[in-house]
Amino acid sequence: PSTAQVSGRDGVRMVVAREVAHLTIPGAGLVRVDDAGRRVTVEPEAAGDPSLLDAWIFGTVAAVVGAQQGRFALHASAIEVGDAVVAVAGDSGAGKSTTSLGLVHRGARLIADDVSMLEVSDDGAVTVEPYGRPLHLWPDTASAFGMDVLQADRVLPSTEKLSFDSPPADPMPVDAVAVLRRIDKVGPVRAVPMSGVAAAHAIAANVYRRRLLLGVWHDELFAWATAV
């Protein structure tokens, strides 16, 4: 189908198509995306929660705008380790932000947290394009890395996760994608290389807001994951 209509939790309603998208977010406001992602109009509720609106704009709205412009995001943090940039993907709670911050404290540089918008050029080069999305961290994680949790705001009223300003970063070429998987027992970390169909499937499975975007950009997502 060319249009996806979704009713989310807390009364959120979304109508998403290739050229336009309308999001109704109770307690925050209305967001309209027009002209294939070239114009975004925000109408905040008078007594709405600005943090709730910010979370949607930097999350789902950004994913929709990117898709309308032919770009897709991985549910991944991007870090520069030595001379390489690695996108660290994985399910929610897999440890993307914790792993990335741990590497940052060992000398790596954070490019993007949790959502990495990727651009694939005609020659096959993959670039991550940061767009100022704040860091989203659990209080214990932030405290462990010496961040001031008392001055941070919650990402959403319904979660304990906190929002921190992201460091400035320029677009960078991506050299590798690592997909974190949790295991039930404590043991050594194992790295399993992937290629071909398995690699394409891993990319597709970790597209940010995949279930929403599949209804409108199914073929594009398949081609994009294969290219990456």
PDB file of C-alpha atoms in Angstrom:
ATOM      1  CA  PRO A   1       0.000   0.000   0.000  1.00  0.00           C
ATOM      2  CA  SER A   2       1.051   3.590  -0.578  1.00  0.00           C
ATOM      3  CA  THR A   3      -0.364   4.836   2.730  1.00  0.00           C
ATOM      4  CA  ALA A   4       0.054   3.551   6.284  1.00  0.00           C
ATOM      5  CA  GLN A   5      -2.502   4.436   8.960  1.00  0.00           C
ATOM      6  CA  VAL A   6      -1.370   3.620  12.477  1.00  0.00           C
ATOM      7  CA  SER A   7      -3.018   4.073  15.857  1.00  0.00           C
ATOM      8  CA  GLY A   8      -0.335   3.977  18.508  1.00  0.00           C
ATOM      9  CA  ARG A   9      -0.389   3.853  22.263  1.00  0.00           C
ATOM     10  CA  ASP A  10      -1.690   6.830  24.249  1.00  0.00           C
ATOM     11  CA  GLY A  11      -4.037   7.769  21.405  1.00  0.00           C
ATOM     12  CA  VAL A  12      -1.338   8.686  18.867  1.00  0.00           C
ATOM     13  CA  ARG A  13      -2.621   8.604  15.271  1.00  0.00           C
ATOM     14  CA  MET A  14      -0.430   8.602  12.171  1.00  0.00           C
ATOM     15  CA  VAL A  15      -1.238   8.720   8.470  1.00  0.00           C
ATOM     16  CA  VAL A  16       1.945   8.308   6.441  1.00  0.00           C
ATOM     17  CA  ALA A  17       2.343   8.417   2.661  1.00  0.00           C
ATOM     18  CA  ARG A  18       5.162   9.062   0.194  1.00  0.00           C
ATOM     19  CA  GLU A  19       4.449  12.780  -0.153  1.00  0.00           C
ATOM     20  CA  VAL A  20       2.656  13.738   3.077  1.00  0.00           C
ATOM     21  CA  ALA A  21       2.266  12.596   6.680  1.00  0.00           C
ATOM     22  CA  HIS A  22       0.025  13.711   9.546  1.00  0.00           C
ATOM     23  CA  LEU A  23       0.702  12.843  13.174  1.00  0.00           C
ATOM     24  CA  THR A  24      -1.688  13.587  16.042  1.00  0.00           C
ATOM     25  CA  ILE A  25       0.071  13.280  19.397  1.00  0.00           C
ATOM     26  CA  PRO A  26      -2.215  13.826  22.428  1.00  0.00           C
ATOM     27  CA  GLY A  27      -0.495  15.932  25.035  1.00  0.00           C
ATOM     28  CA  ALA A  28       2.006  17.327  22.520  1.00  0.00           C
ATOM     29  CA  GLY A  29       0.369  18.605  19.325  1.00  0.00           C
ATOM     30  CA  LEU A  30       0.065  18.038  15.586  1.00  0.00           C
ATOM     31  CA  VAL A  31       2.867  17.487  13.082  1.00  0.00           C
ATOM     32  CA  ARG A  32       2.413  17.665   9.306  1.00  0.00           C
ATOM     33  CA  VAL A  33       5.042  16.682   6.757  1.00  0.00           C
ATOM     34  CA  ASP A  34       4.418  17.944   3.214  1.00  0.00           C
ATOM     35  CA  ASP A  35       6.112  18.153  -0.165  1.00  0.00           C
ATOM     36  CA  ALA A  36       7.951  14.826   0.185  1.00  0.00           C
ATOM     37  CA  GLY A  37       9.723  15.769   3.391  1.00  0.00           C
ATOM     38  CA  ARG A  38      10.699  19.295   2.397  1.00  0.00           C
ATOM     39  CA  ARG A  39       8.350  21.064   4.813  1.00  0.00           C
ATOM     40  CA  VAL A  40       7.455  20.164   8.409  1.00  0.00           C
ATOM     41  CA  THR A  41       4.737  22.097  10.264  1.00  0.00           C
ATOM     42  CA  VAL A  42       4.367  21.764  14.029  1.00  0.00           C
ATOM     43  CA  GLU A  43       1.319  22.912  16.000  1.00  0.00           C
ATOM     44  CA  PRO A  44       2.034  22.438  19.726  1.00  0.00           C
ATOM     45  CA  GLU A  45      -0.824  22.043  22.162  1.00  0.00           C
ATOM     46  CA  ALA A  46      -1.189  25.095  24.409  1.00  0.00           C
ATOM     47  CA  ALA A  47      -0.662  23.023  27.551  1.00  0.00           C
ATOM     48  CA  GLY A  48       1.327  20.277  25.866  1.00  0.00           C
ATOM     49  CA  ASP A  49       4.612  18.737  26.976  1.00  0.00           C
ATOM     50  CA  PRO A  50       7.526  20.081  24.879  1.00  0.00           C
ATOM     51  CA  SER A  51       9.700  17.059  25.720  1.00  0.00           C
ATOM     52  CA  LEU A  52       7.049  14.722  24.328  1.00  0.00           C
ATOM     53  CA  LEU A  53       6.901  16.711  21.097  1.00  0.00           C
ATOM     54  CA  ASP A  54      10.702  16.770  20.826  1.00  0.00           C
ATOM     55  CA  ALA A  55      10.875  12.992  21.256  1.00  0.00           C
ATOM     56  CA  TRP A  56       8.472  12.445  18.357  1.00  0.00           C
ATOM     57  CA  ILE A  57      10.167  15.000  16.095  1.00  0.00           C
ATOM     58  CA  PHE A  58      13.654  13.546  16.667  1.00  0.00           C
ATOM     59  CA  GLY A  59      12.324   9.986  16.344  1.00  0.00           C
ATOM     60  CA  THR A  60       9.345   8.989  14.192  1.00  0.00           C
ATOM     61  CA  VAL A  61       9.017  12.299  12.329  1.00  0.00           C
ATOM     62  CA  ALA A  62      12.709  12.271  11.402  1.00  0.00           C
ATOM     63  CA  ALA A  63      12.367   8.672  10.159  1.00  0.00           C
ATOM     64  CA  VAL A  64       9.373   9.596   7.982  1.00  0.00           C
ATOM     65  CA  VAL A  65      11.064  12.720   6.577  1.00  0.00           C
ATOM     66  CA  GLY A  66      14.175  10.702   5.775  1.00  0.00           C
ATOM     67  CA  ALA A  67      12.162   7.989   4.018  1.00  0.00           C
ATOM     68  CA  GLN A  68      10.291  10.562   1.943  1.00  0.00           C
ATOM     69  CA  GLN A  69      13.674  11.917   0.850  1.00  0.00           C
ATOM     70  CA  GLY A  70      15.003   8.449   0.007  1.00  0.00           C
ATOM     71  CA  ARG A  71      17.082   7.933   3.165  1.00  0.00           C
ATOM     72  CA  PHE A  72      16.587   5.457   5.975  1.00  0.00           C
ATOM     73  CA  ALA A  73      17.885   5.209   9.511  1.00  0.00           C
ATOM     74  CA  LEU A  74      19.286   2.287  11.431  1.00  0.00           C
ATOM     75  CA  HIS A  75      18.282   1.732  15.047  1.00  0.00           C
ATOM     76  CA  ALA A  76      21.958   2.175  15.835  1.00  0.00           C
ATOM     77  CA  SER A  77      24.551   4.374  17.463  1.00  0.00           C
ATOM     78  CA  ALA A  78      27.489   5.408  15.287  1.00  0.00           C
ATOM     79  CA  ILE A  79      30.990   5.747  16.720  1.00  0.00           C
ATOM     80  CA  GLU A  80      34.402   6.545  15.268  1.00  0.00           C
ATOM     81  CA  VAL A  81      36.946   4.038  16.574  1.00  0.00           C
ATOM     82  CA  GLY A  82      40.438   4.766  15.331  1.00  0.00           C
ATOM     83  CA  ASP A  83      40.122   5.237  11.572  1.00  0.00           C
ATOM     84  CA  ALA A  84      36.787   3.445  11.229  1.00  0.00           C
ATOM     85  CA  VAL A  85      33.156   4.389  11.826  1.00  0.00           C
ATOM     86  CA  VAL A  86      30.961   1.577  13.148  1.00  0.00           C
ATOM     87  CA  ALA A  87      27.163   1.634  13.423  1.00  0.00           C
ATOM     88  CA  VAL A  88      26.237  -0.342  16.563  1.00  0.00           C
ATOM     89  CA  ALA A  89      22.715  -1.678  15.987  1.00  0.00           C
ATOM     90  CA  GLY A  90      20.390  -3.876  18.014  1.00  0.00           C
ATOM     91  CA  ASP A  91      17.001  -4.201  19.676  1.00  0.00           C
ATOM     92  CA  SER A  92      15.893  -1.781  22.390  1.00  0.00           C
ATOM     93  CA  GLY A  93      17.800  -2.626  25.551  1.00  0.00           C
ATOM     94  CA  ALA A  94      20.568  -4.484  23.730  1.00  0.00           C
ATOM     95  CA  GLY A  95      23.150  -1.967  24.944  1.00  0.00           C
ATOM     96  CA  LYS A  96      23.787   0.275  21.919  1.00  0.00           C
ATOM     97  CA  SER A  97      24.237   3.484  23.906  1.00  0.00           C
ATOM     98  CA  THR A  98      26.080   1.800  26.786  1.00  0.00           C
ATOM     99  CA  THR A  99      28.512   0.082  24.430  1.00  0.00           C
ATOM    100  CA  SER A 100      29.085   3.272  22.461  1.00  0.00           C
ATOM    101  CA  LEU A 101      29.675   5.412  25.563  1.00  0.00           C
ATOM    102  CA  GLY A 102      32.022   2.773  26.950  1.00  0.00           C
ATOM    103  CA  LEU A 103      34.083   3.040  23.765  1.00  0.00           C
ATOM    104  CA  VAL A 104      33.930   6.850  23.894  1.00  0.00           C
ATOM    105  CA  HIS A 105      35.474   6.725  27.372  1.00  0.00           C
ATOM    106  CA  ARG A 106      38.275   4.670  25.830  1.00  0.00           C
ATOM    107  CA  GLY A 107      39.028   7.291  23.186  1.00  0.00           C
ATOM    108  CA  ALA A 108      36.361   6.741  20.497  1.00  0.00           C
ATOM    109  CA  ARG A 109      34.122   9.558  19.243  1.00  0.00           C
ATOM    110  CA  LEU A 110      30.317   9.479  19.246  1.00  0.00           C
ATOM    111  CA  ILE A 111      28.759  10.405  15.899  1.00  0.00           C
ATOM    112  CA  ALA A 112      25.081   9.559  16.569  1.00  0.00           C
ATOM    113  CA  ASP A 113      23.157   7.952  19.420  1.00  0.00           C
ATOM    114  CA  ASP A 114      20.442   5.311  18.935  1.00  0.00           C
ATOM    115  CA  VAL A 115      19.319   6.528  15.479  1.00  0.00           C
ATOM    116  CA  SER A 116      21.774   6.722  12.565  1.00  0.00           C
ATOM    117  CA  MET A 117      20.403   8.298   9.384  1.00  0.00           C
ATOM    118  CA  LEU A 118      22.255   6.780   6.435  1.00  0.00           C
ATOM    119  CA  GLU A 119      22.791   8.015   2.893  1.00  0.00           C
ATOM    120  CA  VAL A 120      23.836   5.581   0.147  1.00  0.00           C
ATOM    121  CA  SER A 121      25.515   7.198  -2.857  1.00  0.00           C
ATOM    122  CA  ASP A 122      25.368   5.950  -6.437  1.00  0.00           C
ATOM    123  CA  ASP A 123      28.832   4.421  -6.079  1.00  0.00           C
ATOM    124  CA  GLY A 124      27.765   2.428  -3.008  1.00  0.00           C
ATOM    125  CA  ALA A 125      29.392   4.567  -0.314  1.00  0.00           C
ATOM    126  CA  VAL A 126      27.413   4.687   2.956  1.00  0.00           C
ATOM    127  CA  THR A 127      27.459   7.858   5.053  1.00  0.00           C
ATOM    128  CA  VAL A 128      25.908   8.528   8.475  1.00  0.00           C
ATOM    129  CA  GLU A 129      24.383  12.007   8.714  1.00  0.00           C
ATOM    130  CA  PRO A 130      23.862  13.260  12.306  1.00  0.00           C
ATOM    131  CA  TYR A 131      20.860  15.553  12.760  1.00  0.00           C
ATOM    132  CA  GLY A 132      21.196  16.725  16.363  1.00  0.00           C
ATOM    133  CA  ARG A 133      19.127  14.008  18.025  1.00  0.00           C
ATOM    134  CA  PRO A 134      19.751  14.096  21.817  1.00  0.00           C
ATOM    135  CA  LEU A 135      21.291  11.185  23.664  1.00  0.00           C
ATOM    136  CA  HIS A 136      18.716   8.960  25.396  1.00  0.00           C
ATOM    137  CA  LEU A 137      20.154   7.214  28.449  1.00  0.00           C
ATOM    138  CA  TRP A 138      18.930   5.345  31.488  1.00  0.00           C
ATOM    139  CA  PRO A 139      19.868   7.178  34.721  1.00  0.00           C
ATOM    140  CA  ASP A 140      22.182   4.379  35.897  1.00  0.00           C
ATOM    141  CA  THR A 141      24.024   4.392  32.570  1.00  0.00           C
ATOM    142  CA  ALA A 142      24.404   8.178  32.584  1.00  0.00           C
ATOM    143  CA  SER A 143      25.631   8.173  36.189  1.00  0.00           C
ATOM    144  CA  ALA A 144      28.158   5.443  35.433  1.00  0.00           C
ATOM    145  CA  PHE A 145      29.738   7.710  32.824  1.00  0.00           C
ATOM    146  CA  GLY A 146      29.788  10.782  35.070  1.00  0.00           C
ATOM    147  CA  MET A 147      26.873  12.648  33.474  1.00  0.00           C
ATOM    148  CA  ASP A 148      24.722  15.037  35.550  1.00  0.00           C
ATOM    149  CA  VAL A 149      21.381  13.250  35.830  1.00  0.00           C
ATOM    150  CA  LEU A 150      19.910  15.912  38.135  1.00  0.00           C
ATOM    151  CA  GLN A 151      19.974  18.525  35.369  1.00  0.00           C
ATOM    152  CA  ALA A 152      18.584  16.228  32.646  1.00  0.00           C
ATOM    153  CA  ASP A 153      14.964  16.006  31.504  1.00  0.00           C
ATOM    154  CA  ARG A 154      13.053  12.818  30.839  1.00  0.00           C
ATOM    155  CA  VAL A 155      12.777  11.795  27.193  1.00  0.00           C
ATOM    156  CA  LEU A 156       9.081  11.023  27.699  1.00  0.00           C
ATOM    157  CA  PRO A 157       6.789  11.327  30.720  1.00  0.00           C
ATOM    158  CA  SER A 158       6.237   7.566  30.570  1.00  0.00           C
ATOM    159  CA  THR A 159       9.906   6.532  30.725  1.00  0.00           C
ATOM    160  CA  GLU A 160      12.825   6.936  33.104  1.00  0.00           C
ATOM    161  CA  LYS A 161      15.232   7.560  30.234  1.00  0.00           C
ATOM    162  CA  LEU A 162      16.923  10.961  30.278  1.00  0.00           C
ATOM    163  CA  SER A 163      17.789  13.343  27.456  1.00  0.00           C
ATOM    164  CA  PHE A 164      21.264  14.851  27.016  1.00  0.00           C
ATOM    165  CA  ASP A 165      22.613  17.160  24.316  1.00  0.00           C
ATOM    166  CA  SER A 166      24.472  15.274  21.619  1.00  0.00           C
ATOM    167  CA  PRO A 167      28.008  16.326  20.683  1.00  0.00           C
ATOM    168  CA  PRO A 168      28.328  18.085  17.305  1.00  0.00           C
ATOM    169  CA  ALA A 169      29.424  15.798  14.479  1.00  0.00           C
ATOM    170  CA  ASP A 170      29.819  15.968  10.714  1.00  0.00           C
ATOM    171  CA  PRO A 171      28.668  13.324   8.196  1.00  0.00           C
ATOM    172  CA  MET A 172      31.063  10.384   8.193  1.00  0.00           C
ATOM    173  CA  PRO A 173      31.543   7.301   5.975  1.00  0.00           C
ATOM    174  CA  VAL A 174      30.399   4.057   7.621  1.00  0.00           C
ATOM    175  CA  ASP A 175      32.873   1.180   7.506  1.00  0.00           C
ATOM    176  CA  ALA A 176      30.956  -1.529   9.348  1.00  0.00           C
ATOM    177  CA  VAL A 177      27.686  -2.409  11.078  1.00  0.00           C
ATOM    178  CA  ALA A 178      27.707  -4.440  14.290  1.00  0.00           C
ATOM    179  CA  VAL A 179      24.434  -5.950  15.547  1.00  0.00           C
ATOM    180  CA  LEU A 180      24.332  -6.580  19.293  1.00  0.00           C
ATOM    181  CA  ARG A 181      22.450  -9.621  20.535  1.00  0.00           C
ATOM    182  CA  ARG A 182      21.763 -10.329  24.196  1.00  0.00           C
ATOM    183  CA  ILE A 183      22.452 -13.757  25.648  1.00  0.00           C
ATOM    184  CA  ASP A 184      20.945 -15.340  28.748  1.00  0.00           C
ATOM    185  CA  LYS A 185      24.182 -16.418  30.383  1.00  0.00           C
ATOM    186  CA  VAL A 186      27.402 -14.620  31.173  1.00  0.00           C
ATOM    187  CA  GLY A 187      30.191 -15.588  28.837  1.00  0.00           C
ATOM    188  CA  PRO A 188      32.826 -14.299  26.445  1.00  0.00           C
ATOM    189  CA  VAL A 189      31.841 -11.831  23.748  1.00  0.00           C
ATOM    190  CA  ARG A 190      31.692 -13.522  20.352  1.00  0.00           C
ATOM    191  CA  ALA A 191      31.851 -11.835  16.951  1.00  0.00           C
ATOM    192  CA  VAL A 192      30.103 -13.652  14.095  1.00  0.00           C
ATOM    193  CA  PRO A 193      30.778 -12.183  10.623  1.00  0.00           C
ATOM    194  CA  MET A 194      27.775 -11.864   8.287  1.00  0.00           C
ATOM    195  CA  SER A 195      27.588 -11.479   4.529  1.00  0.00           C
ATOM    196  CA  GLY A 196      25.137 -11.873   1.670  1.00  0.00           C
ATOM    197  CA  VAL A 197      21.511 -12.597   2.558  1.00  0.00           C
ATOM    198  CA  ALA A 198      22.225 -12.807   6.302  1.00  0.00           C
ATOM    199  CA  ALA A 199      23.815  -9.354   6.294  1.00  0.00           C
ATOM    200  CA  ALA A 200      20.968  -7.811   4.259  1.00  0.00           C
ATOM    201  CA  HIS A 201      18.420  -9.380   6.614  1.00  0.00           C
ATOM    202  CA  ALA A 202      20.268  -7.997   9.658  1.00  0.00           C
ATOM    203  CA  ILE A 203      20.248  -4.494   8.158  1.00  0.00           C
ATOM    204  CA  ALA A 204      16.544  -4.681   7.252  1.00  0.00           C
ATOM    205  CA  ALA A 205      15.625  -5.999  10.702  1.00  0.00           C
ATOM    206  CA  ASN A 206      17.327  -3.009  12.343  1.00  0.00           C
ATOM    207  CA  VAL A 207      15.796  -0.211  10.275  1.00  0.00           C
ATOM    208  CA  TYR A 208      14.480   2.465  12.637  1.00  0.00           C
ATOM    209  CA  ARG A 209      10.639   2.488  12.716  1.00  0.00           C
ATOM    210  CA  ARG A 210      10.726  -0.483  10.334  1.00  0.00           C
ATOM    211  CA  ARG A 211       7.141  -1.624  10.897  1.00  0.00           C
ATOM    212  CA  LEU A 212       5.763   1.811  10.093  1.00  0.00           C
ATOM    213  CA  LEU A 213       7.934   2.394   7.026  1.00  0.00           C
ATOM    214  CA  LEU A 214       7.405  -1.073   5.514  1.00  0.00           C
ATOM    215  CA  GLY A 215       3.789  -0.214   4.700  1.00  0.00           C
ATOM    216  CA  VAL A 216       4.853   2.587   2.353  1.00  0.00           C
ATOM    217  CA  TRP A 217       8.457   1.902   1.323  1.00  0.00           C
ATOM    218  CA  HIS A 218       8.619  -1.905   1.211  1.00  0.00           C
ATOM    219  CA  ASP A 219      10.559  -2.217  -2.054  1.00  0.00           C
ATOM    220  CA  GLU A 220      12.838   0.723  -1.247  1.00  0.00           C
ATOM    221  CA  LEU A 221      13.748  -0.746   2.147  1.00  0.00           C
ATOM    222  CA  PHE A 222      14.676  -4.057   0.552  1.00  0.00           C
ATOM    223  CA  ALA A 223      16.883  -2.353  -2.050  1.00  0.00           C
ATOM    224  CA  TRP A 224      18.424  -0.056   0.558  1.00  0.00           C
ATOM    225  CA  ALA A 225      19.266  -2.861   2.986  1.00  0.00           C
ATOM    226  CA  THR A 226      20.853  -4.838   0.170  1.00  0.00           C
ATOM    227  CA  ALA A 227      22.942  -1.827  -0.906  1.00  0.00           C
ATOM    228  CA  VAL A 228      24.155  -1.191   2.646  1.00  0.00           C
TER     229      VAL A 228
END
